[in-house]
XYZ file of C-alpha atoms in Angstrom:
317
model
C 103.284 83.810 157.674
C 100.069 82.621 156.362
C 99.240 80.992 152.674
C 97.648 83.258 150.682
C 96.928 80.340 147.997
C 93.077 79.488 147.613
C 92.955 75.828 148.211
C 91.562 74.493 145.191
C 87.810 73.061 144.438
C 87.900 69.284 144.735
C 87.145 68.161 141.227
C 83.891 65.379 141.690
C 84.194 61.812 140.702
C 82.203 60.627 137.405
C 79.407 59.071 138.047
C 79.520 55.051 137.662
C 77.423 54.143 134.087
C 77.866 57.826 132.828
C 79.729 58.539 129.614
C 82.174 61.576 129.848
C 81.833 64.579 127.570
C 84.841 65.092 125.676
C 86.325 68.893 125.358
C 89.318 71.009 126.142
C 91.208 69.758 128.831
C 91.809 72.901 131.479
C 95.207 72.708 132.653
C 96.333 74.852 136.307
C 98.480 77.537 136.647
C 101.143 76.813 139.422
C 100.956 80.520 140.595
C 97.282 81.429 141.231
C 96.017 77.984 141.124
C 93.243 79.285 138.344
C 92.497 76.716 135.800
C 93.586 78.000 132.090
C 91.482 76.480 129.303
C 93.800 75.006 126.532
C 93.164 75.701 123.104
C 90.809 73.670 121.016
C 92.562 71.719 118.159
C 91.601 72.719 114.530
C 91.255 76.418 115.486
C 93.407 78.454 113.569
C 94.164 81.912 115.012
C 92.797 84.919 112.922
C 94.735 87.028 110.814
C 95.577 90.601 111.441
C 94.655 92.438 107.940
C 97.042 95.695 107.522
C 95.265 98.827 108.492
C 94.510 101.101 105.828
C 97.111 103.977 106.148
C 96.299 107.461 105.169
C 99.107 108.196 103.529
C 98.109 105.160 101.036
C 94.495 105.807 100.701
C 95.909 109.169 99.353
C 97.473 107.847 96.882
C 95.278 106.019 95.735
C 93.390 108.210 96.012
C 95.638 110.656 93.742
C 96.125 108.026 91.369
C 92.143 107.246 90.273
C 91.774 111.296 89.595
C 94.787 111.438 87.517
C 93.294 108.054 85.886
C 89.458 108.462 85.771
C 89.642 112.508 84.869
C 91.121 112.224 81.564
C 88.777 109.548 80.846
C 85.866 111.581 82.048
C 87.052 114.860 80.257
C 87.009 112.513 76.926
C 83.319 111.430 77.503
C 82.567 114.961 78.207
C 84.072 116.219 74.991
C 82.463 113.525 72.906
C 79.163 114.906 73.832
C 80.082 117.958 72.882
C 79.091 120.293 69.818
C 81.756 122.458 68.144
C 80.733 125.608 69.453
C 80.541 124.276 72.911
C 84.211 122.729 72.161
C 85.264 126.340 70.801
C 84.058 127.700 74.466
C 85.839 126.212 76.288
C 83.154 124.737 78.975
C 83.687 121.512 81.045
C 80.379 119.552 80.432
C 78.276 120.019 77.548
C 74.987 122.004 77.312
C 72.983 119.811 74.964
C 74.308 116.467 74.513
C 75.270 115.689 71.201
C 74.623 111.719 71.016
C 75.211 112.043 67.039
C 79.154 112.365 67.185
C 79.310 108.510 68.461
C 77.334 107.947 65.547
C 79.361 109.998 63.227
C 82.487 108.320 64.797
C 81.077 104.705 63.904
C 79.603 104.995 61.203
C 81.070 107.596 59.108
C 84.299 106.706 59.286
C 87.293 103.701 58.659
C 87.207 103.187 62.532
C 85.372 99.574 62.614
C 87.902 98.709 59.799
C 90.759 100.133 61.753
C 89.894 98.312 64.889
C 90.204 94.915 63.213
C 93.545 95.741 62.102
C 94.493 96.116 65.084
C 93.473 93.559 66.746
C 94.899 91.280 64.520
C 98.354 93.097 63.952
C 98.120 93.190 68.017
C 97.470 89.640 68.614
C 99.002 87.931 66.104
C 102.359 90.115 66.332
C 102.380 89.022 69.963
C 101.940 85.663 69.123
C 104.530 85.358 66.870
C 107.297 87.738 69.207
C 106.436 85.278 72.138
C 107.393 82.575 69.985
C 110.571 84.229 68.981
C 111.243 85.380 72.596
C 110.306 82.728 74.720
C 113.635 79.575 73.047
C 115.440 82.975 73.395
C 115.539 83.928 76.360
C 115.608 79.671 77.562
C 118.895 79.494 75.813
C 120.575 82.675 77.446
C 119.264 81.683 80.365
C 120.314 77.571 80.417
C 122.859 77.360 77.697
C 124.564 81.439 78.936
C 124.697 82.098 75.449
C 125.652 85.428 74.888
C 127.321 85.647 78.417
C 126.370 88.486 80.368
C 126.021 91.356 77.656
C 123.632 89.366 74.874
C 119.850 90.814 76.129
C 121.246 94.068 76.687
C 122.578 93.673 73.525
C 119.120 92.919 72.269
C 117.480 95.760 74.311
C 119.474 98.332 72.757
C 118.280 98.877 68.731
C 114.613 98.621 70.692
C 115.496 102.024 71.999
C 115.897 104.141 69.794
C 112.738 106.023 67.921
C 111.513 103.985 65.162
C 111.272 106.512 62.768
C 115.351 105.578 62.071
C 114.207 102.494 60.868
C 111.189 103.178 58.403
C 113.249 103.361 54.909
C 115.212 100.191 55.784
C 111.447 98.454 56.346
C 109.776 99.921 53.929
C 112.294 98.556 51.269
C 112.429 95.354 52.795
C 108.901 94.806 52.628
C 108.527 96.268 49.253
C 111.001 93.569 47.889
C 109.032 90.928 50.055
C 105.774 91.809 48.261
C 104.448 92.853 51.820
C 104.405 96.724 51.605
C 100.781 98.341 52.794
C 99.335 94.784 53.744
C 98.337 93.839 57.313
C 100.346 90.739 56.848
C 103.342 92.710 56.487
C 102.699 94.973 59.154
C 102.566 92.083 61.663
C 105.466 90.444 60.551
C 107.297 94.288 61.520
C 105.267 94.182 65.233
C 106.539 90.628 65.864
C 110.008 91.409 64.564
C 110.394 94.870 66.346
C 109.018 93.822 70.354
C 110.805 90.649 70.062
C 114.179 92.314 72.198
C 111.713 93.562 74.803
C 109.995 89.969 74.970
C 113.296 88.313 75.231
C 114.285 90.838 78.405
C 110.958 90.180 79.484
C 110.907 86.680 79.758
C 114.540 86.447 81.029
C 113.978 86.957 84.423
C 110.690 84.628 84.338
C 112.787 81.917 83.209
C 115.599 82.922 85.852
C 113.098 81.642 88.179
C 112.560 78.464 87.581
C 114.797 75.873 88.811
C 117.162 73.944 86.967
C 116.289 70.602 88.369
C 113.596 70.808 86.499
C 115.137 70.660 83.205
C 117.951 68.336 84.524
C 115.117 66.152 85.661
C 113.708 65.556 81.890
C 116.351 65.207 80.781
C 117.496 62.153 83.065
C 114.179 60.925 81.722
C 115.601 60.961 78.113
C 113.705 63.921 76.902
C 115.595 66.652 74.506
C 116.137 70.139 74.503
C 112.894 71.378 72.754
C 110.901 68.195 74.817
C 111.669 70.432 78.104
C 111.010 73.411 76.415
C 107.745 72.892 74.956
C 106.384 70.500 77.979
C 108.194 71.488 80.828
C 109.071 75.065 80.615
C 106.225 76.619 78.922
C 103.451 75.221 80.864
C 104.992 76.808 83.709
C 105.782 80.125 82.122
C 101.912 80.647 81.530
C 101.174 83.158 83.612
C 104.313 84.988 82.209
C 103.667 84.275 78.922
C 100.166 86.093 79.476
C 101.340 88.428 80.727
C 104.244 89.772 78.459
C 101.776 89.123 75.455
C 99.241 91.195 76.980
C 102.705 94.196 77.219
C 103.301 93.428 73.884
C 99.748 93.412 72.443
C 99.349 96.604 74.064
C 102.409 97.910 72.243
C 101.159 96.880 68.941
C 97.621 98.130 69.043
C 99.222 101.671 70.295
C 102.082 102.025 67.431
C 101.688 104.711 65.427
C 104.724 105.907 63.649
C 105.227 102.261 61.676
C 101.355 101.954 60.675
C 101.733 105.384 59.250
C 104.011 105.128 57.134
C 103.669 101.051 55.719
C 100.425 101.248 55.298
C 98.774 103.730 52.985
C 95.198 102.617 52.064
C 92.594 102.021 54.298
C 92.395 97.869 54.009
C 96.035 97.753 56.468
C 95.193 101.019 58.560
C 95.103 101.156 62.378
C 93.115 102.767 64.812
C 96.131 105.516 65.392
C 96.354 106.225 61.698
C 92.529 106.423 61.486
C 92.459 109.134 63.992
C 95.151 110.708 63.131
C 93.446 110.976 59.675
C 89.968 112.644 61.762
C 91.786 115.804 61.922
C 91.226 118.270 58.964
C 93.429 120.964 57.759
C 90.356 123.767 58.578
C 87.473 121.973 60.667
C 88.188 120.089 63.544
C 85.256 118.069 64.985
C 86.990 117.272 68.281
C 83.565 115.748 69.661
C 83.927 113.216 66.790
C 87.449 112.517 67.464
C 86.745 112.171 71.383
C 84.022 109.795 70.655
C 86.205 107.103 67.937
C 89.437 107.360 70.840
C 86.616 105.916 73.081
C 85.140 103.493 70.671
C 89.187 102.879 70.162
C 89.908 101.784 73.723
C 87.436 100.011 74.873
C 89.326 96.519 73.277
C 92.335 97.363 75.559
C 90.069 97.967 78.766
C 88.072 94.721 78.076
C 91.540 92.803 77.129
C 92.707 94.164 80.427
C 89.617 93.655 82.754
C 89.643 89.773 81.595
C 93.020 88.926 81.283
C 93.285 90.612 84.713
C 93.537 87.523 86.742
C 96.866 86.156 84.822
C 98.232 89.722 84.093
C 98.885 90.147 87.794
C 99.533 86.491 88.593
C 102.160 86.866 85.761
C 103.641 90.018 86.600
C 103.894 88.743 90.502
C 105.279 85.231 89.719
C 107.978 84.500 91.812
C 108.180 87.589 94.165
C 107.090 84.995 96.829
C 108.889 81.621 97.279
């Protein structure tokens, strides 16, 4: 029986006074005899990137028409005169560039987006301050046991209009009835219980060793809570002020009924207020809900980075 096995290549000697050049060392395989490179040190080895299913770029798919038509039906309308409105037609014939004008200018909307803005912001300002030694103290201290946040949850569900009379008299006596001020104080007050939820589980996350850590060091309960907790409840922080915000600036019902001249009004309220008893200029009213959102969209396009970081947070250890 004869060997089949190639005898291998003699490997030559160096030659005296010649430097060697470094590189992989090639290393033999004890069945063919082939020489099998090893692999170079530093290289990482590439990463497979998902394929792109169909069934997902169809839903996405899905999702940016139900998203971007509404939108696009709105810009469509806004160009629109009220006999092309009245018709019924998709896209207008002439473009009527005077109802943005109209919308701008001829109305309480520039007004109205201030105040909401600042009801927005500062109402989520002041709720995450509320929420945030809240939802620390159920969390470290189990105060409340089990049942306190859903506790908390529960008035938030209901509709607000049971609550109007009990608010309006409350900030009547307070000297707060149809200001902005007061109507803040009712946004921070009223998403505080969804904050608190909010911010539960964030808190959840973070390990206790943390806190018991500080504490060793001699530093007190609102020490760790103010340097230790909330710098690393940032991204959460962003991005259940950015929920709440959004809340604010959407609220209706409340605004319509505490405020009642046009120095507190919203944006809802001021649209709401578009719509006449006999005309309705729709192309108006499609251009100020435009002019409306384009705060949120900007808010949301560059807070973007921490909305997502913060709604992610701790998914991945």
């Amino acid at each position: 029986m004869t060997d089949r096995t190639a005898p291998l290549a003699p490997v030559p000697e160096p030659v005296e006074g010649s430097t060697p050049i470094p590189g992989p060392v090639a290393s033999t395989s004890s069945a063919t005899g082939t020489p099998v490179p090893e692999p170079v040190e530093g290289r990482r080895p590439r990463s497979r990137r998902p394929s792109r299913t169909p069934g997902a770029v169809a839903f996405l798919v899905v999702a940016l028409v139900f998203t971007l038509v509404p939108i696009a039906y709105l810009i469509s309308v806004s160009l629109m005169s009220r006999a092309d409105v009245a018709s019924g037609i998709l896209f207008p014939t002439n473009p009527v560039w005077g109802n943005w004008a109209a919308a701008f200018g001829q109305s309480n909307l520039p007004r109205g987006i201030v105040n909401s803005l600042v009801a927005a912001i500062f109402g989520a300002v002041l709720t995450l301050a509320f929420a945030l030694p809240a939802a620390w103290a159920m969390v470290r201290y189990r105060s409340g046991g089990k049942t306190l946040a859903g506790t908390i949850l529960s008035p938030w569900l209901l509709p607000p209009i049971v609550a109007v009379i009990p608010i309006f008299t409350l900030l009547r006596i307070l000297g707060l009835n149809n200001t902005l001020a007061g109507l803040t104080l009712v946004y921070a007050f009223a998403n505080t219980a969804v904050a608190v939820w909010l911010l539960e589980g964030f808190v959840r996350k973070l390990p206790v060793e943390l806190d018991e850590a500080a504490q060793l060091d001699g530093a007190g309960a609102f020490r760790v809570l103010f340097s230790i907790v909330t710098p690393l409840l940032t991204p959460g922080l962003v991005a259940v002020g950015v929920i709440v915000a959004v809340l604010n600036y959407n609220e209706f019902v409340l605004a319509t009924f505490l405020t009642q001249g046009p120095d507190a009004q919203t944006v809802p309220v001021v649209l709401s207020l578009m719509l006449g008893e006999r005309i309705q200029d729709f192309g108006k009213i499609a251009a100020a809900s435009l002019i409306g959102v384009i705060p949120v969209f900007a808010a949301a396009a560059f807070l973007q980075r921490w909305l997502v970081a913060g709604l992610t947070s701790g998914s991945v250890k």
